[in-house]
Amino acid sequence: QVFPSQDPLDRADFNAVEYINTLFPTEQSLANIDEVVNKIRLKIRRLDDNIRTVVRGQTNVGQDGRQALEEAQKAIQQLFGKIKDIKDKAEKSEQMVKEITRDIKQLDHAKRHLTTSITTLNHLHMLAGGVDSLEAMTRRRQYGEVANLLQGVVNVLEHFNKYMGIPQIRQLSERVKAAQNELGQQILADFEEAFPSQGTKRPGGPSNVLRDACLVANVLDPRIKQEIIKKFIKQHLSEYLVLFQENQDVAWLDKIDRRYAWIKRQLVDYEEKYGRMFPQEWCMTERIAVEFCHVTRTELAKIMRARAKEIEVKLLLFAIQRTTNFEGLLAKRFSGCTLADGTVKKPEVPPPSTNPFLEDETGTETDEIVIEKTDTDKPKKPKVPDNPFHGIVSKCFEPHLYVYIESQDKNLGELIDRFVADFKAQGPPKPNVDEGGAVLPSCADLFVYYKKCMVQCSQLSTGEPMIALTTIFQKYLREYAWKILSGNLPKTTSSSGGLTITSLLKEKEGSEVAKFTLEELCLICSILSTAEYCLATTQQLEEKLKEKVDASLVERINLTGEMDTFSIVISNSIQLLVQDLDAACDPALTAMSKMQWQNVEHVGDQSPYVTSVILHIKQNVPIIRDNLASTRKYFTQFCIKFANSFIPKFINHLFKCKPISMVGAEQLLLDTHSLKMVLLDLPSIGSQVVRKAPASYTKIVVKGMTRAEMILKVVMAPHEPPVVFVDNYIKLLADCSTDTFQKILDMKGLKRSEQSSMLDLFRQRLPAPPSGVENTGSLSLSAPTPEQESSRIRKLEKLIKKRL
């Protein structure tokens, strides 16, 4: 298809028969066949003319195309010739420039070589003189001059790397290396003499010779510098190993302060005596502190393994607290630059949450909201300064943190028991319109304690102990859910007393029906609100634990099971509220089904059972709504569940009302409409602020109660003629179940013989309804019915409008 066309003759799937049928749909249309034939012939002539014009127009196209192609080829050949001329001229110009500059290039090369030769000779002179001076100064121990000279000699020697094949240059290089080795050995010997590994005699202060020697060591092989540092630190900490041996009384955890006091004194002593001897960039003070930390960690780990049974929680926490304080002091005093050296293992175990003291210690008094305020905590996290020394000593306590975890297990167990005892002693919360449905205070206490435990444990370790603590948290979240929440939900008492119309008329505010008291309703709502708070806070607790724990262990933290437990408590609470109101309405529905509907003589106001149902709804729903004001979505769930429970039950009781007279059906229809209006208004019943009911709830009520109304309209319809009655049933109810149809016939009070013929007819008519029965159900109100039925329905609608 080249051009779009609406003409049926242009379609690919053109069918001549169909086209002729469209032209002549009836026999009468054949009268103008001549006119149609003339039109088609005219169309054919026009098409022939068009084709002829197009064909003639194409005769010269081939010749024009060949001419255009030849012209394009000529233009290309001319362009190619011009490009070749330009290229030849460029090559000639380049050759001319090379001839002009050939002599200048030779002069440039000569100048460059001459300059290089002079520079190399100067360097050679400097190197030869420098090596002689270096050897002489080394013998005289003039380390100050050697430090500057050696660096210069080494730098000059680098220029001769490509001339090492020349014997004289190689000999000078070997003399420099020999001088460096001799210097290294000489400096190490000087330090050994000044700071002997064995012996108690120590020099009173540093010497200038050693200070200059350190400057020389900076230029020498890095191993020399490392050896000097290692020997000095070892000699400096030798006293520490003797004073705090494993068998000494001061070595145990209760006197851990003395270890840190000792190193503080030693660092001050070092600064005074040897601070200027070592170069600043060696960071000797920090190196001494870091080595002290490693030695202390090893010694503490050894002594704790030996005396593991003596470790108590208070002692362990005391030691950890003092140790973390000391690590904090190190972080303030030192930068941690030496931790990156290959000789020292970097102890950064926990990521950003390593130093939560600043975040949590200052906020302990305002932590009443606990983890609920995690959103405000998150921005603080990047601001917490990273402590490179965290865990450098305290890592040794990690294997013994099971003592702390066991202690928290015991404390939480006692806390739950106290919550249970307090609830029994104080009883359920007092019903109060303003405070009803409030979260149980024990819940906030539990999460405050969880917060403190989590922060404390994250300071001690962010590894396996955090996983163990999470397991403890999970255990007591479940216990809280079952012991405090589920354990205190009121028990349902099923009572189904037969209620007559007279007793309904006499019924005062729920006197005959076993219902939850106001206190019990408030308690259920309070437990529901608490469970919702626990559900939200547990989710935030999981996020905080994942932030605190090591990245490799994040996947092992999962509190989904506990959140599901709280969801079950919420569901059970809603179910209890629904069952209570449902059970309160049962006697009224029973009374409805026991009424003699065939004896009703006239349609009056709403029946007593409707008044009873409305009374119970007005008693319960406002209390529940006020108590669930903070958890609106669960109040909506309650309304939806009640509607889903009450409406099917009402329809079942409706089927039990048999037989029903025409007037009785009208009264029931009026009652059903009243109940429908009350149910639609259920979410805001008794409230001063009228809110629109949620669409999901309104849809359920309208669908369910409309079905009840349709059942009654079918019952009101005359069963003669049967075909009309069956078709009307199928249109109104759109229910293909024979059981439902059987119940309708029972309600009408038909005899068995009439019912069997109706059922046979119903089965025959089932395939007849169109597939969109459900969609037409709402339109079927206007379905054709006999005049008698339509007049009765009109009267009933007028009555309802008048009442409203």
PDB file of N, CA and C in Angstrom, residues 141-145 190-191 205-216 273 276-278:
ATOM      1  N   ARG A 141      82.224  10.066  62.137  1.00  0.00           N
ATOM      2  CA  ARG A 141      80.860  10.111  62.699  1.00  0.00           C
ATOM      3  C   ARG A 141      80.255  11.518  62.635  1.00  0.00           C
ATOM      4  N   GLN A 142      80.541  12.216  61.550  1.00  0.00           N
ATOM      5  CA  GLN A 142      79.932  13.543  61.365  1.00  0.00           C
ATOM      6  C   GLN A 142      78.577  13.362  60.671  1.00  0.00           C
ATOM      7  N   TYR A 143      77.609  12.828  61.455  1.00  0.00           N
ATOM      8  CA  TYR A 143      76.330  12.437  60.868  1.00  0.00           C
ATOM      9  C   TYR A 143      75.531  13.638  60.333  1.00  0.00           C
ATOM     10  N   GLY A 144      75.679  14.796  60.968  1.00  0.00           N
ATOM     11  CA  GLY A 144      74.941  15.976  60.515  1.00  0.00           C
ATOM     12  C   GLY A 144      75.273  16.323  59.079  1.00  0.00           C
ATOM     13  N   GLU A 145      76.620  16.371  58.757  1.00  0.00           N
ATOM     14  CA  GLU A 145      77.048  16.676  57.393  1.00  0.00           C
ATOM     15  C   GLU A 145      76.734  15.505  56.455  1.00  0.00           C
ATOM     16  N   ASP A 190      75.783   2.399  67.386  1.00  0.00           N
ATOM     17  CA  ASP A 190      75.693   3.561  68.289  1.00  0.00           C
ATOM     18  C   ASP A 190      74.426   3.505  69.137  1.00  0.00           C
ATOM     19  N   PHE A 191      73.307   3.123  68.499  1.00  0.00           N
ATOM     20  CA  PHE A 191      72.053   3.037  69.253  1.00  0.00           C
ATOM     21  C   PHE A 191      72.087   1.888  70.266  1.00  0.00           C
ATOM     22  N   GLY A 205      69.872  11.429  78.767  1.00  0.00           N
ATOM     23  CA  GLY A 205      69.147  12.161  77.728  1.00  0.00           C
ATOM     24  C   GLY A 205      69.721  11.866  76.366  1.00  0.00           C
ATOM     25  N   PRO A 206      69.127  12.383  75.328  1.00  0.00           N
ATOM     26  CA  PRO A 206      69.593  12.102  73.967  1.00  0.00           C
ATOM     27  C   PRO A 206      70.854  12.888  73.644  1.00  0.00           C
ATOM     28  N   SER A 207      71.596  12.382  72.676  1.00  0.00           N
ATOM     29  CA  SER A 207      72.807  13.087  72.232  1.00  0.00           C
ATOM     30  C   SER A 207      72.571  13.642  70.836  1.00  0.00           C
ATOM     31  N   ASN A 208      73.323  14.698  70.481  1.00  0.00           N
ATOM     32  CA  ASN A 208      73.196  15.282  69.150  1.00  0.00           C
ATOM     33  C   ASN A 208      73.629  14.309  68.069  1.00  0.00           C
ATOM     34  N   VAL A 209      74.611  13.445  68.424  1.00  0.00           N
ATOM     35  CA  VAL A 209      75.107  12.461  67.450  1.00  0.00           C
ATOM     36  C   VAL A 209      73.964  11.537  67.023  1.00  0.00           C
ATOM     37  N   LEU A 210      73.186  11.041  67.995  1.00  0.00           N
ATOM     38  CA  LEU A 210      72.085  10.134  67.666  1.00  0.00           C
ATOM     39  C   LEU A 210      70.983  10.852  66.887  1.00  0.00           C
ATOM     40  N   ARG A 211      70.745  12.135  67.230  1.00  0.00           N
ATOM     41  CA  ARG A 211      69.720  12.885  66.496  1.00  0.00           C
ATOM     42  C   ARG A 211      70.103  12.996  65.020  1.00  0.00           C
ATOM     43  N   ASP A 212      71.399  13.318  64.763  1.00  0.00           N
ATOM     44  CA  ASP A 212      71.869  13.391  63.375  1.00  0.00           C
ATOM     45  C   ASP A 212      71.856  12.019  62.718  1.00  0.00           C
ATOM     46  N   ALA A 213      72.126  10.995  63.524  1.00  0.00           N
ATOM     47  CA  ALA A 213      72.119   9.625  62.987  1.00  0.00           C
ATOM     48  C   ALA A 213      70.725   9.252  62.480  1.00  0.00           C
ATOM     49  N   CYS A 214      69.713   9.729  63.178  1.00  0.00           N
ATOM     50  CA  CYS A 214      68.332   9.460  62.731  1.00  0.00           C
ATOM     51  C   CYS A 214      68.073  10.116  61.372  1.00  0.00           C
ATOM     52  N   LEU A 215      68.645  11.327  61.169  1.00  0.00           N
ATOM     53  CA  LEU A 215      68.479  12.002  59.882  1.00  0.00           C
ATOM     54  C   LEU A 215      69.140  11.199  58.767  1.00  0.00           C
ATOM     55  N   VAL A 216      70.298  10.601  59.086  1.00  0.00           N
ATOM     56  CA  VAL A 216      70.996   9.758  58.101  1.00  0.00           C
ATOM     57  C   VAL A 216      70.157   8.505  57.818  1.00  0.00           C
ATOM     58  N   LYS A 273      62.466  13.639  77.455  1.00  0.00           N
ATOM     59  CA  LYS A 273      63.859  13.190  77.290  1.00  0.00           C
ATOM     60  C   LYS A 273      64.260  13.007  75.834  1.00  0.00           C
ATOM     61  N   ARG A 276      63.090  15.330  71.033  1.00  0.00           N
ATOM     62  CA  ARG A 276      63.799  16.003  69.939  1.00  0.00           C
ATOM     63  C   ARG A 276      64.807  15.097  69.233  1.00  0.00           C
ATOM     64  N   MET A 277      65.049  13.923  69.793  1.00  0.00           N
ATOM     65  CA  MET A 277      66.085  13.057  69.217  1.00  0.00           C
ATOM     66  C   MET A 277      65.620  12.441  67.892  1.00  0.00           C
ATOM     67  N   PHE A 278      64.354  12.030  67.845  1.00  0.00           N
ATOM     68  CA  PHE A 278      63.834  11.397  66.634  1.00  0.00           C
ATOM     69  C   PHE A 278      63.119  12.434  65.772  1.00  0.00           C
TER      70      PHE A 278
END
